[in-house]
Each structure stands twice: as structure tokens, then as C-alpha cells.
Amino acid sequence: MNPLSPLDAFLHLANFFAPAWSVAALLALFAKLLWRQALQSQPWSQLLFWGGLGGSLGALAALVLLGHDGKMLGYGLMLLGVSLPQWWLTLKR
């Protein structure tokens, strides 16, 4: 068995966190489009950052709780982690 190279480790981590950050980017984009007036003071980058961070924490929590990624409950935790910061930032305005 070949040892894991640094590039392989980076790509493995990037692929683990990619769904959370992709969903966060889409949610931030659609939230800014749909609620243009309500989210006018919130920058897109702030919505993306907090959503991506929450989704990453949700994916990590699923990995710890379930033992591996790729389960539906894990994706549910990731979506919850992405959407809660978006909701909080929308209410905070």
C-alpha cells in the first residue's frame, strides 16, 4: 500500500469539505437574489463564510458521530449547519 502524499491528503480534505462550501455558495447566492432588500446590508462573502463554516462543522460532526461520511444523516447535519447561520444573519439585519 502506497503512503498518502501531501497532495493526496489535500485533495481528500478538499473533497470532504467541497459539498458544504458549494451548498453554502448556492444558498448565499439565492438568498441574496430572493431577499435582495432584506439582505442588502449583508455582504455575499459573509453569508458564504458563515454558511461554509457551519456546513463544515456539520460534516465534521457527522464524521465523528457516524464514523464515516456519505450517510444521509450526515448530509442533513451539513445542510443544517449551512442554513442556520444564513437564517441567523437574515434575522440579525
PDB file of C-alpha atoms in Angstrom, residues 13-85:
ATOM      1  CA  LEU A  13      -9.814  17.045   2.622  1.00  0.00           C
ATOM      2  CA  ALA A  14     -10.902  19.354  -0.197  1.00  0.00           C
ATOM      3  CA  ASN A  15     -13.361  16.742  -1.460  1.00  0.00           C
ATOM      4  CA  PHE A  16     -14.677  16.212   2.065  1.00  0.00           C
ATOM      5  CA  PHE A  17     -15.448  19.925   2.550  1.00  0.00           C
ATOM      6  CA  ALA A  18     -16.478  20.718  -1.057  1.00  0.00           C
ATOM      7  CA  PRO A  19     -20.194  19.852  -0.639  1.00  0.00           C
ATOM      8  CA  ALA A  20     -20.562  22.128   2.392  1.00  0.00           C
ATOM      9  CA  TRP A  21     -18.908  25.097   0.686  1.00  0.00           C
ATOM     10  CA  SER A  22     -20.751  24.507  -2.596  1.00  0.00           C
ATOM     11  CA  VAL A  23     -24.135  24.412  -0.884  1.00  0.00           C
ATOM     12  CA  ALA A  24     -23.178  27.490   1.158  1.00  0.00           C
ATOM     13  CA  ALA A  25     -22.255  29.377  -2.022  1.00  0.00           C
ATOM     14  CA  LEU A  26     -25.526  28.431  -3.733  1.00  0.00           C
ATOM     15  CA  LEU A  27     -27.603  29.288  -0.684  1.00  0.00           C
ATOM     16  CA  ALA A  28     -25.874  32.655  -0.274  1.00  0.00           C
ATOM     17  CA  LEU A  29     -26.379  33.446  -3.958  1.00  0.00           C
ATOM     18  CA  PHE A  30     -30.056  32.537  -3.987  1.00  0.00           C
ATOM     19  CA  ALA A  31     -30.699  34.263  -0.659  1.00  0.00           C
ATOM     20  CA  LYS A  32     -29.161  37.484  -1.991  1.00  0.00           C
ATOM     21  CA  LEU A  33     -31.282  37.201  -5.146  1.00  0.00           C
ATOM     22  CA  LEU A  34     -34.577  36.318  -3.470  1.00  0.00           C
ATOM     23  CA  TRP A  35     -34.353  38.614  -0.453  1.00  0.00           C
ATOM     24  CA  ARG A  36     -32.472  41.485  -2.073  1.00  0.00           C
ATOM     25  CA  GLN A  37     -33.940  44.200   0.158  1.00  0.00           C
ATOM     26  CA  ALA A  38     -33.717  42.241   3.410  1.00  0.00           C
ATOM     27  CA  LEU A  39     -30.103  41.169   2.845  1.00  0.00           C
ATOM     28  CA  GLN A  40     -28.862  44.384   1.311  1.00  0.00           C
ATOM     29  CA  SER A  41     -26.592  45.129   4.278  1.00  0.00           C
ATOM     30  CA  GLN A  42     -25.143  41.589   4.392  1.00  0.00           C
ATOM     31  CA  PRO A  43     -22.220  41.039   2.009  1.00  0.00           C
ATOM     32  CA  TRP A  44     -22.264  37.867  -0.068  1.00  0.00           C
ATOM     33  CA  SER A  45     -18.852  36.859   1.283  1.00  0.00           C
ATOM     34  CA  GLN A  46     -20.130  36.960   4.868  1.00  0.00           C
ATOM     35  CA  LEU A  47     -23.084  34.712   4.019  1.00  0.00           C
ATOM     36  CA  LEU A  48     -20.730  32.337   2.221  1.00  0.00           C
ATOM     37  CA  PHE A  49     -18.171  32.247   5.033  1.00  0.00           C
ATOM     38  CA  TRP A  50     -20.586  31.549   7.874  1.00  0.00           C
ATOM     39  CA  GLY A  51     -22.599  29.062   5.824  1.00  0.00           C
ATOM     40  CA  GLY A  52     -19.460  27.225   4.726  1.00  0.00           C
ATOM     41  CA  LEU A  53     -18.093  27.171   8.252  1.00  0.00           C
ATOM     42  CA  GLY A  54     -21.370  25.845   9.648  1.00  0.00           C
ATOM     43  CA  GLY A  55     -21.594  23.210   6.917  1.00  0.00           C
ATOM     44  CA  SER A  56     -18.011  22.137   7.568  1.00  0.00           C
ATOM     45  CA  LEU A  57     -18.742  21.772  11.264  1.00  0.00           C
ATOM     46  CA  GLY A  58     -21.867  19.772  10.426  1.00  0.00           C
ATOM     47  CA  ALA A  59     -19.857  17.453   8.170  1.00  0.00           C
ATOM     48  CA  LEU A  60     -17.220  17.009  10.875  1.00  0.00           C
ATOM     49  CA  ALA A  61     -19.905  16.295  13.481  1.00  0.00           C
ATOM     50  CA  ALA A  62     -21.403  13.664  11.175  1.00  0.00           C
ATOM     51  CA  LEU A  63     -17.974  12.093  10.705  1.00  0.00           C
ATOM     52  CA  VAL A  64     -17.447  11.916  14.464  1.00  0.00           C
ATOM     53  CA  LEU A  65     -20.967  10.654  15.243  1.00  0.00           C
ATOM     54  CA  LEU A  66     -21.368   8.185  12.370  1.00  0.00           C
ATOM     55  CA  GLY A  67     -17.786   7.049  11.851  1.00  0.00           C
ATOM     56  CA  HIS A  68     -17.653   7.854   8.130  1.00  0.00           C
ATOM     57  CA  ASP A  69     -19.085  10.309   5.661  1.00  0.00           C
ATOM     58  CA  GLY A  70     -21.621   9.756   2.910  1.00  0.00           C
ATOM     59  CA  LYS A  71     -24.689   8.933   5.003  1.00  0.00           C
ATOM     60  CA  MET A  72     -27.944  10.809   4.594  1.00  0.00           C
ATOM     61  CA  LEU A  73     -27.935  11.869   8.243  1.00  0.00           C
ATOM     62  CA  GLY A  74     -24.506  13.379   7.663  1.00  0.00           C
ATOM     63  CA  TYR A  75     -25.763  15.392   4.707  1.00  0.00           C
ATOM     64  CA  GLY A  76     -28.704  16.510   6.815  1.00  0.00           C
ATOM     65  CA  LEU A  77     -26.343  17.768   9.522  1.00  0.00           C
ATOM     66  CA  MET A  78     -24.297  19.535   6.859  1.00  0.00           C
ATOM     67  CA  LEU A  79     -27.414  21.247   5.456  1.00  0.00           C
ATOM     68  CA  LEU A  80     -28.496  22.246   8.939  1.00  0.00           C
ATOM     69  CA  GLY A  81     -25.033  23.668   9.541  1.00  0.00           C
ATOM     70  CA  VAL A  82     -25.201  25.672   6.308  1.00  0.00           C
ATOM     71  CA  SER A  83     -28.725  27.005   6.763  1.00  0.00           C
ATOM     72  CA  LEU A  84     -28.690  28.007  10.439  1.00  0.00           C
ATOM     73  CA  PRO A  85     -26.028  30.737  10.061  1.00  0.00           C
TER      74      PRO A  85
END
